[in-house]
């Protein structure tokens, strides 16, 4: 029984890691999508191409920040 | 029509090759050291579960969900999945994270199992490790088949064909090689797939909230090019931080370089 519980726990942890291995990146990507949705509701901006590029720019920034954070963590003394 | 076909088959096929190579390494490690019956049975069980998930969830999404809502949901999931793969690909390319190495995975599996053949009638340990690995790698494939395949029209069977083709190709090559498939450029493929995933993800999310991309479906092409360039620029920018740190360390401790 304990073995089964352990197996299920490991599987759930690994399934979670399939979706999120840097939760700040996941949250900031979701925030980018939320911001794009909000902007697309503004009549003056709406369905213009700029709204799509806003999304792309925000997600690029999220990836760059996440990578930079990982590099900084690697360089931190004691690592 | 051609674009729809490519959208459904290319990323699913390439991503499935990567995942199948990883899963196959574990199956080979179990098979060569403890016998093939248990790991191959594990593969059959895992593939059956994955097939059931694809049929159950895919049919529901294709038939019942509103197109715009589907674009936002699948685009969001693809973006999350894609940025995760892209981050890992960049960190691997600049040496912050170790490259995926099938020999290391192979050795780890052997260490976990022990090198001797089991005396039991059925090798449950070999069965469970092969099933678990195949299922976990297969879940990523399931996710891609559902999100990319359910984008409309004939895409769903095309995406399934891409995944099955990758499984058959990797399985056949692996079966004859009977060794970890370390000649497959896994990390480069992962980077390529990540660019495709964020391209589709951002394209569909924007389209789902009402954006009309200039050029219609051609937007996928220029977005792909844009994301590809961005990935390279982010890698270069991040590695500059590493180079600066190395230079500083060498200036402070010159004996290290000796």
PDB file of C-alpha atoms in Angstrom, chain A residues 12-78:
ATOM      1  CA  UNK A  12       1.864  13.257  -9.732  1.00  0.00           C
ATOM      2  CA  UNK A  13       5.053  15.182  -8.986  1.00  0.00           C
ATOM      3  CA  UNK A  14       6.463  14.266 -12.385  1.00  0.00           C
ATOM      4  CA  UNK A  15       3.211  15.153 -14.165  1.00  0.00           C
ATOM      5  CA  UNK A  16       3.292  18.558 -12.435  1.00  0.00           C
ATOM      6  CA  UNK A  17       6.916  19.005 -13.546  1.00  0.00           C
ATOM      7  CA  UNK A  18       5.821  18.313 -17.140  1.00  0.00           C
ATOM      8  CA  UNK A  19       3.778  21.510 -17.088  1.00  0.00           C
ATOM      9  CA  UNK A  20       5.716  23.745 -14.712  1.00  0.00           C
ATOM     10  CA  UNK A  21       9.393  23.624 -13.822  1.00  0.00           C
ATOM     11  CA  UNK A  22       9.712  27.341 -13.231  1.00  0.00           C
ATOM     12  CA  UNK A  23       6.453  28.527 -11.717  1.00  0.00           C
ATOM     13  CA  UNK A  24       7.438  32.211 -12.018  1.00  0.00           C
ATOM     14  CA  UNK A  25       7.749  31.701 -15.794  1.00  0.00           C
ATOM     15  CA  UNK A  26       4.365  29.968 -15.891  1.00  0.00           C
ATOM     16  CA  UNK A  27       2.675  32.732 -13.845  1.00  0.00           C
ATOM     17  CA  UNK A  28       4.272  35.540 -15.877  1.00  0.00           C
ATOM     18  CA  UNK A  29       3.236  33.846 -19.148  1.00  0.00           C
ATOM     19  CA  UNK A  30      -0.326  33.562 -17.853  1.00  0.00           C
ATOM     20  CA  UNK A  31      -0.190  37.233 -16.776  1.00  0.00           C
ATOM     21  CA  UNK A  32       0.943  38.137 -20.321  1.00  0.00           C
ATOM     22  CA  UNK A  33      -2.061  36.297 -21.757  1.00  0.00           C
ATOM     23  CA  UNK A  34      -4.374  37.998 -19.238  1.00  0.00           C
ATOM     24  CA  UNK A  35      -2.972  41.425 -20.132  1.00  0.00           C
ATOM     25  CA  UNK A  36      -3.469  40.719 -23.848  1.00  0.00           C
ATOM     26  CA  UNK A  37      -7.045  39.683 -23.202  1.00  0.00           C
ATOM     27  CA  UNK A  38      -7.661  42.913 -21.240  1.00  0.00           C
ATOM     28  CA  UNK A  39      -6.114  45.060 -23.977  1.00  0.00           C
ATOM     29  CA  UNK A  40      -8.125  43.295 -26.684  1.00  0.00           C
ATOM     30  CA  UNK A  41     -11.323  44.390 -24.905  1.00  0.00           C
ATOM     31  CA  UNK A  42     -10.384  48.066 -25.340  1.00  0.00           C
ATOM     32  CA  UNK A  43     -12.364  49.296 -28.344  1.00  0.00           C
ATOM     33  CA  UNK A  44      -9.649  51.586 -29.696  1.00  0.00           C
ATOM     34  CA  UNK A  45      -7.068  48.775 -29.787  1.00  0.00           C
ATOM     35  CA  UNK A  46      -9.220  45.692 -30.177  1.00  0.00           C
ATOM     36  CA  UNK A  47      -8.284  43.218 -32.852  1.00  0.00           C
ATOM     37  CA  UNK A  48      -5.283  45.080 -34.283  1.00  0.00           C
ATOM     38  CA  UNK A  49      -2.013  43.355 -34.977  1.00  0.00           C
ATOM     39  CA  UNK A  50      -0.417  45.353 -32.171  1.00  0.00           C
ATOM     40  CA  UNK A  51      -2.370  43.337 -29.600  1.00  0.00           C
ATOM     41  CA  UNK A  52      -0.841  40.110 -30.920  1.00  0.00           C
ATOM     42  CA  UNK A  53       2.662  41.572 -30.865  1.00  0.00           C
ATOM     43  CA  UNK A  54       2.061  42.826 -27.320  1.00  0.00           C
ATOM     44  CA  UNK A  55       1.429  39.224 -26.284  1.00  0.00           C
ATOM     45  CA  UNK A  56       4.570  38.026 -28.071  1.00  0.00           C
ATOM     46  CA  UNK A  57       6.687  40.788 -26.492  1.00  0.00           C
ATOM     47  CA  UNK A  58       5.418  40.002 -22.985  1.00  0.00           C
ATOM     48  CA  UNK A  59       6.060  36.274 -23.353  1.00  0.00           C
ATOM     49  CA  UNK A  60       9.561  36.905 -24.791  1.00  0.00           C
ATOM     50  CA  UNK A  61      10.284  39.101 -21.750  1.00  0.00           C
ATOM     51  CA  UNK A  62       9.041  36.372 -19.409  1.00  0.00           C
ATOM     52  CA  UNK A  63      11.327  33.765 -21.041  1.00  0.00           C
ATOM     53  CA  UNK A  64      14.339  36.108 -21.027  1.00  0.00           C
ATOM     54  CA  UNK A  65      13.799  36.991 -17.354  1.00  0.00           C
ATOM     55  CA  UNK A  66      13.442  33.321 -16.430  1.00  0.00           C
ATOM     56  CA  UNK A  67      16.646  32.356 -18.264  1.00  0.00           C
ATOM     57  CA  UNK A  68      18.537  35.259 -16.732  1.00  0.00           C
ATOM     58  CA  UNK A  69      17.284  34.252 -13.269  1.00  0.00           C
ATOM     59  CA  UNK A  70      18.497  30.689 -13.812  1.00  0.00           C
ATOM     60  CA  UNK A  71      21.929  31.979 -14.895  1.00  0.00           C
ATOM     61  CA  UNK A  72      22.098  34.264 -11.831  1.00  0.00           C
ATOM     62  CA  UNK A  73      21.174  31.331  -9.566  1.00  0.00           C
ATOM     63  CA  UNK A  74      23.956  29.274 -11.135  1.00  0.00           C
ATOM     64  CA  UNK A  75      26.490  32.067 -10.502  1.00  0.00           C
ATOM     65  CA  UNK A  76      25.418  32.643  -6.904  1.00  0.00           C
ATOM     66  CA  UNK A  77      28.268  31.913  -4.447  1.00  0.00           C
ATOM     67  CA  UNK A  78      27.996  28.475  -2.918  1.00  0.00           C
TER      68      UNK A  78
END
